[in-house]
PDB file of C-alpha atoms in Angstrom:
ATOM      1  CA  MET A   1      93.637 103.580 152.159  1.00 88.00           C
ATOM      2  CA  ASP A   2      93.908  99.792 152.268  1.00 93.00           C
ATOM      3  CA  ALA A   3      96.020  98.310 155.062  1.00 93.00           C
ATOM      4  CA  ASN A   4      96.077  94.888 153.338  1.00 93.00           C
ATOM      5  CA  ALA A   5      97.659  96.322 150.178  1.00 94.00           C
ATOM      6  CA  VAL A   6     100.201  98.247 152.245  1.00 94.00           C
ATOM      7  CA  ALA A   7     101.091  95.052 154.141  1.00 93.00           C
ATOM      8  CA  GLU A   8     101.497  93.086 150.865  1.00 93.00           C
ATOM      9  CA  LEU A   9     103.852  95.713 149.471  1.00 93.00           C
ATOM     10  CA  GLU A  10     105.918  95.952 152.641  1.00 92.00           C
ATOM     11  CA  LYS A  11     106.168  92.157 152.893  1.00 92.00           C
ATOM     12  CA  ALA A  12     107.647  92.191 149.360  1.00 91.00           C
ATOM     13  CA  GLY A  13     110.130  94.912 150.334  1.00 90.00           C
ATOM     14  CA  VAL A  14     108.383  97.718 148.437  1.00 90.00           C
ATOM     15  CA  LYS A  15     108.227 101.012 150.309  1.00 86.00           C
ATOM     16  CA  ALA A  16     104.596 102.037 150.563  1.00 88.00           C
ATOM     17  CA  ASP A  17     105.503 105.464 151.956  1.00 89.00           C
ATOM     18  CA  ALA A  18     106.812 106.759 148.609  1.00 87.00           C
ATOM     19  CA  PRO A  19     104.029 106.335 146.009  1.00 90.00           C
ATOM     20  CA  ASP A  20     105.775 108.722 143.623  1.00 87.00           C
ATOM     21  CA  ARG A  21     108.503 106.071 143.180  1.00 88.00           C
ATOM     22  CA  LEU A  22     106.032 103.359 142.164  1.00 92.00           C
ATOM     23  CA  PHE A  23     104.187 102.412 139.007  1.00 92.00           C
ATOM     24  CA  VAL A  24     102.074  99.532 137.753  1.00 96.00           C
ATOM     25  CA  ALA A  25     104.289  97.424 135.501  1.00 95.00           C
ATOM     26  CA  VAL A  26     103.094  95.758 132.309  1.00 95.00           C
ATOM     27  CA  GLU A  27     102.465  92.030 132.364  1.00 95.00           C
ATOM     28  CA  TRP A  28     102.447  89.837 129.251  1.00 94.00           C
ATOM     29  CA  ASP A  29     100.684  86.607 128.353  1.00 92.00           C
ATOM     30  CA  ALA A  30     102.615  83.319 128.219  1.00 90.00           C
ATOM     31  CA  ASP A  31     103.649  83.923 124.580  1.00 89.00           C
ATOM     32  CA  LYS A  32     104.876  87.458 125.414  1.00 86.00           C
ATOM     33  CA  LYS A  33     102.750  88.779 122.549  1.00 88.00           C
ATOM     34  CA  HIS A  34      99.793  90.386 124.302  1.00 89.00           C
ATOM     35  CA  VAL A  35      99.491  92.660 127.311  1.00 93.00           C
ATOM     36  CA  VAL A  36      97.489  91.196 130.172  1.00 94.00           C
ATOM     37  CA  PRO A  37      95.068  93.810 131.517  1.00 95.00           C
ATOM     38  CA  VAL A  38      95.313  94.583 135.228  1.00 97.00           C
ATOM     39  CA  GLY A  39      92.764  92.637 137.226  1.00 95.00           C
ATOM     40  CA  PRO A  40      92.309  92.298 140.977  1.00 96.00           C
ATOM     41  CA  ARG A  41      96.093  91.979 141.367  1.00 96.00           C
ATOM     42  CA  ALA A  42      98.629  94.372 139.914  1.00 97.00           C
ATOM     43  CA  LEU A  43     102.362  94.068 139.387  1.00 96.00           C
ATOM     44  CA  VAL A  44     103.965  97.017 141.159  1.00 96.00           C
ATOM     45  CA  ARG A  45     107.483  98.219 140.376  1.00 93.00           C
ATOM     46  CA  ASP A  46     109.691 100.153 142.772  1.00 91.00           C
ATOM     47  CA  GLY A  47     113.049 100.536 141.032  1.00 86.00           C
ATOM     48  CA  GLU A  48     114.200  96.963 140.509  1.00 87.00           C
ATOM     49  CA  LYS A  49     111.738  95.462 142.999  1.00 90.00           C
ATOM     50  CA  LEU A  50     108.525  93.891 141.740  1.00 92.00           C
ATOM     51  CA  ALA A  51     105.564  92.818 143.837  1.00 93.00           C
ATOM     52  CA  HIS A  52     102.061  91.603 143.093  1.00 95.00           C
ATOM     53  CA  VAL A  53      99.464  93.322 145.232  1.00 96.00           C
ATOM     54  CA  THR A  54      95.710  92.860 145.533  1.00 96.00           C
ATOM     55  CA  LEU A  55      93.867  96.119 144.902  1.00 97.00           C
ATOM     56  CA  GLN A  56      90.247  96.996 145.583  1.00 97.00           C
ATOM     57  CA  PRO A  57      88.067  98.772 142.995  1.00 97.00           C
ATOM     58  CA  ILE A  58      88.385 102.560 142.937  1.00 98.00           C
ATOM     59  CA  SER A  59      84.849 103.121 144.238  1.00 97.00           C
ATOM     60  CA  LYS A  60      85.660 101.107 147.364  1.00 97.00           C
ATOM     61  CA  LEU A  61      88.790 103.162 148.058  1.00 97.00           C
ATOM     62  CA  TRP A  62      87.228 106.630 148.215  1.00 97.00           C
ATOM     63  CA  THR A  63      87.779 108.034 151.690  1.00 95.00           C
ATOM     64  CA  GLY A  64      86.239 111.110 153.249  1.00 92.00           C
ATOM     65  CA  ASP A  65      84.825 114.173 151.557  1.00 94.00           C
ATOM     66  CA  VAL A  66      87.849 116.417 151.061  1.00 94.00           C
ATOM     67  CA  LYS A  67      87.281 119.032 148.366  1.00 95.00           C
ATOM     68  CA  PRO A  68      90.388 119.518 146.209  1.00 94.00           C
ATOM     69  CA  PRO A  69      91.754 122.946 145.408  1.00 91.00           C
ATOM     70  CA  SER A  70      91.602 124.284 141.879  1.00 88.00           C
ATOM     71  CA  PHE A  71      93.959 122.533 139.495  1.00 88.00           C
ATOM     72  CA  ALA A  72      93.628 125.281 136.881  1.00 83.00           C
ATOM     73  CA  LYS A  73      97.298 126.126 137.393  1.00 83.00           C
ATOM     74  CA  THR A  74      99.988 123.756 138.674  1.00 85.00           C
ATOM     75  CA  PRO A  75      98.484 121.315 141.196  1.00 88.00           C
ATOM     76  CA  PRO A  76      99.647 121.769 144.809  1.00 90.00           C
ATOM     77  CA  PRO A  77     102.678 119.679 145.858  1.00 91.00           C
ATOM     78  CA  GLU A  78     100.622 117.320 148.023  1.00 93.00           C
ATOM     79  CA  TYR A  79      98.958 115.987 144.843  1.00 95.00           C
ATOM     80  CA  HIS A  80     102.187 115.496 142.876  1.00 93.00           C
ATOM     81  CA  PRO A  81     102.701 111.855 144.021  1.00 94.00           C
ATOM     82  CA  PHE A  82      99.230 110.939 142.708  1.00 96.00           C
ATOM     83  CA  PHE A  83      99.952 112.557 139.337  1.00 94.00           C
ATOM     84  CA  MET A  84     103.420 110.980 139.251  1.00 92.00           C
ATOM     85  CA  LEU A  85     102.140 107.443 139.873  1.00 94.00           C
ATOM     86  CA  LEU A  86      99.486 107.749 137.155  1.00 96.00           C
ATOM     87  CA  GLU A  87     101.842 109.310 134.620  1.00 92.00           C
ATOM     88  CA  ALA A  88     104.711 106.944 135.434  1.00 93.00           C
ATOM     89  CA  THR A  89     102.357 104.028 134.811  1.00 94.00           C
ATOM     90  CA  ALA A  90     101.228 105.548 131.484  1.00 93.00           C
ATOM     91  CA  ALA A  91     104.845 106.187 130.444  1.00 91.00           C
ATOM     92  CA  GLY A  92     105.954 102.713 131.525  1.00 91.00           C
ATOM     93  CA  TYR A  93     103.108 101.140 129.573  1.00 93.00           C
ATOM     94  CA  CYS A  94     103.993 103.028 126.373  1.00 90.00           C
ATOM     95  CA  ARG A  95     107.641 102.107 126.755  1.00 88.00           C
ATOM     96  CA  ALA A  96     106.890  98.427 127.429  1.00 90.00           C
ATOM     97  CA  VAL A  97     104.548  97.983 124.475  1.00 89.00           C
ATOM     98  CA  ARG A  98     106.710 100.181 122.231  1.00 85.00           C
ATOM     99  CA  ASN A  99     103.671 102.159 121.170  1.00 83.00           C
ATOM    100  CA  THR A 100     102.912 105.739 122.025  1.00 86.00           C
ATOM    101  CA  GLU A 101      99.228 106.462 122.435  1.00 89.00           C
ATOM    102  CA  THR A 102      97.961 109.625 120.768  1.00 88.00           C
ATOM    103  CA  ASP A 103      96.946 112.717 122.713  1.00 90.00           C
ATOM    104  CA  GLN A 104      93.363 112.039 121.637  1.00 92.00           C
ATOM    105  CA  GLU A 105      93.513 108.506 123.080  1.00 94.00           C
ATOM    106  CA  PHE A 106      94.992 109.693 126.382  1.00 92.00           C
ATOM    107  CA  GLU A 107      92.272 112.337 126.547  1.00 95.00           C
ATOM    108  CA  ARG A 108      89.601 109.677 125.946  1.00 95.00           C
ATOM    109  CA  LEU A 109      91.066 107.256 128.490  1.00 96.00           C
ATOM    110  CA  TYR A 110      91.324 109.858 131.255  1.00 96.00           C
ATOM    111  CA  ARG A 111      87.771 111.079 130.564  1.00 96.00           C
ATOM    112  CA  HIS A 112      86.540 107.479 130.675  1.00 97.00           C
ATOM    113  CA  LEU A 113      88.414 106.870 133.940  1.00 97.00           C
ATOM    114  CA  ALA A 114      86.748 109.908 135.517  1.00 96.00           C
ATOM    115  CA  ARG A 115      83.275 108.878 134.305  1.00 96.00           C
ATOM    116  CA  ARG A 116      83.506 105.129 134.882  1.00 97.00           C
ATOM    117  CA  PRO A 117      86.314 104.500 137.376  1.00 97.00           C
ATOM    118  CA  ASP A 118      85.431 100.827 137.822  1.00 97.00           C
ATOM    119  CA  GLY A 119      84.541 100.321 134.146  1.00 96.00           C
ATOM    120  CA  ALA A 120      86.350  98.527 131.342  1.00 96.00           C
ATOM    121  CA  ASP A 121      87.805  99.586 128.001  1.00 96.00           C
ATOM    122  CA  ARG A 122      89.128  97.868 124.884  1.00 95.00           C
ATOM    123  CA  ASN A 123      92.526  99.542 125.367  1.00 95.00           C
ATOM    124  CA  PRO A 124      94.548  97.641 128.005  1.00 95.00           C
ATOM    125  CA  LEU A 125      96.188 100.934 129.031  1.00 96.00           C
ATOM    126  CA  PHE A 126      92.890 101.850 130.706  1.00 97.00           C
ATOM    127  CA  SER A 127      93.274  98.970 133.165  1.00 97.00           C
ATOM    128  CA  TYR A 128      96.810 100.161 133.948  1.00 97.00           C
ATOM    129  CA  LEU A 129      95.589 103.705 134.630  1.00 97.00           C
ATOM    130  CA  GLN A 130      92.905 102.206 136.862  1.00 98.00           C
ATOM    131  CA  GLY A 131      95.538 100.067 138.562  1.00 97.00           C
ATOM    132  CA  ALA A 132      97.714 103.116 139.212  1.00 97.00           C
ATOM    133  CA  ALA A 133      94.783 104.990 140.746  1.00 98.00           C
ATOM    134  CA  ARG A 134      93.855 101.934 142.821  1.00 98.00           C
ATOM    135  CA  LEU A 135      97.450 101.600 144.002  1.00 97.00           C
ATOM    136  CA  TYR A 136      97.743 105.243 145.032  1.00 97.00           C
ATOM    137  CA  MET A 137      94.370 105.171 146.748  1.00 97.00           C
ATOM    138  CA  SER A 138      95.453 102.040 148.626  1.00 97.00           C
ATOM    139  CA  LEU A 139      98.375 104.012 150.055  1.00 96.00           C
ATOM    140  CA  ARG A 140      96.719 107.389 150.731  1.00 96.00           C
ATOM    141  CA  ASP A 141      93.273 108.623 151.672  1.00 96.00           C
ATOM    142  CA  VAL A 142      91.601 110.122 148.573  1.00 97.00           C
ATOM    143  CA  SER A 143      88.049 111.427 148.332  1.00 97.00           C
ATOM    144  CA  GLN A 144      85.915 110.915 145.247  1.00 97.00           C
ATOM    145  CA  ALA A 145      86.182 114.649 144.497  1.00 97.00           C
ATOM    146  CA  GLU A 146      89.995 114.525 144.705  1.00 97.00           C
ATOM    147  CA  PHE A 147      90.146 111.469 142.440  1.00 97.00           C
ATOM    148  CA  GLU A 148      87.920 113.108 139.853  1.00 96.00           C
ATOM    149  CA  ALA A 149      89.868 116.392 140.008  1.00 96.00           C
ATOM    150  CA  VAL A 150      93.217 114.642 139.426  1.00 96.00           C
ATOM    151  CA  VAL A 151      91.953 112.519 136.543  1.00 96.00           C
ATOM    152  CA  LEU A 152      90.131 115.417 134.896  1.00 95.00           C
ATOM    153  CA  ARG A 153      93.300 117.529 135.183  1.00 93.00           C
ATOM    154  CA  LEU A 154      95.181 114.768 133.335  1.00 93.00           C
ATOM    155  CA  HIS A 155      92.400 114.751 130.730  1.00 92.00           C
ATOM    156  CA  GLN A 156      92.842 118.521 130.296  1.00 90.00           C
ATOM    157  CA  SER A 157      96.610 118.124 129.993  1.00 89.00           C
ATOM    158  CA  ALA A 158      96.287 115.560 127.210  1.00 89.00           C
ATOM    159  CA  LYS A 159      93.712 117.767 125.481  1.00 88.00           C
ATOM    160  CA  HIS A 160      95.943 120.829 125.843  1.00 85.00           C
ATOM    161  CA  HIS A 161      98.876 119.037 124.194  1.00 80.00           C
ATOM    162  CA  GLN A 162      96.834 117.820 121.204  1.00 78.00           C
ATOM    163  CA  THR A 163      97.672 119.808 118.080  1.00 83.00           C
ATOM    164  CA  HIS A 164      96.238 117.533 115.388  1.00 84.00           C
ATOM    165  CA  VAL A 165      94.800 114.057 114.888  1.00 84.00           C
ATOM    166  CA  GLY A 166      97.579 111.597 115.641  1.00 82.00           C
ATOM    167  CA  SER A 167      99.713 113.995 117.693  1.00 81.00           C
ATOM    168  CA  ILE A 168     101.738 112.472 120.541  1.00 84.00           C
ATOM    169  CA  ASN A 169     102.753 115.697 122.262  1.00 75.00           C
ATOM    170  CA  TYR A 170     101.434 114.654 125.694  1.00 72.00           C
ATOM    171  CA  PHE A 171     103.768 111.669 125.617  1.00 83.00           C
ATOM    172  CA  GLN A 172     106.705 113.629 124.209  1.00 77.00           C
ATOM    173  CA  ASP A 173     106.322 116.709 126.417  1.00 75.00           C
ATOM    174  CA  VAL A 174     105.154 115.125 129.668  1.00 74.00           C
ATOM    175  CA  LEU A 175     105.393 111.349 129.894  1.00 78.00           C
ATOM    176  CA  ARG A 176     108.736 110.754 128.201  1.00 74.00           C
ATOM    177  CA  GLY A 177     110.559 112.527 131.025  1.00 74.00           C
ATOM    178  CA  VAL A 178     108.714 110.749 133.832  1.00 76.00           C
ATOM    179  CA  LEU A 179     110.618 107.463 133.511  1.00 65.00           C
ATOM    180  CA  GLY A 180     113.408 108.676 131.288  1.00 59.00           C
ATOM    181  CA  ALA A 181     111.549 106.832 128.520  1.00 43.00           C
TER     182      ALA A 181
END
C-alpha cells in the first residue's frame, strides 16, 4: 500500500476504497495520434472523475508474504477487485485505441508482466497493465506471490480463450463486458 498515492487520489475526489471502480485511462500525445505509455504518473478514471497519481514500481509495492489460494477455479471474492481493475484497464485501453489485442498478445503480455513486473515492452498496453497493478497495489496490501498468482491466472484465461491465431475471444468473452465496451 502507498499512503501518498491514496492521498493524491482522495485529494482529487477519487474514492480509493473502491478499486474495482477504477481503471488506468489512456493518455495521448499532443497530436492525439499515439498512446503515451504510463510512466511514474498514471491517469486514473473513476466514473467521470480523472486524477493523475504517482505510482511506485510494482517491486516496491509488494507487502508481506501472504500465500494466495488456488485460482484453478473461480478466484475468491477478495481478489475480484484486483482482477477487475486489471481487466477494466485492458478493456478501456482496447476501446480507446479502437484495436482489440489478440488472445495470443494478451497471453504474452500477462506472462511478461508476471516475469518482469518492472520491465518494458514495445506494446503500450503493457505499461497500462503495469499501471493498473501498481494502482491496485497502492490501495491494498499485496504480496509478491499474490501478484504473480493473479497475473498468471489472467495469462491462463487469455490462453484458454485462444482458439486460433488472431482470435479475440478473451476480449469478446471477458473484457467487452467489463466496461460495457
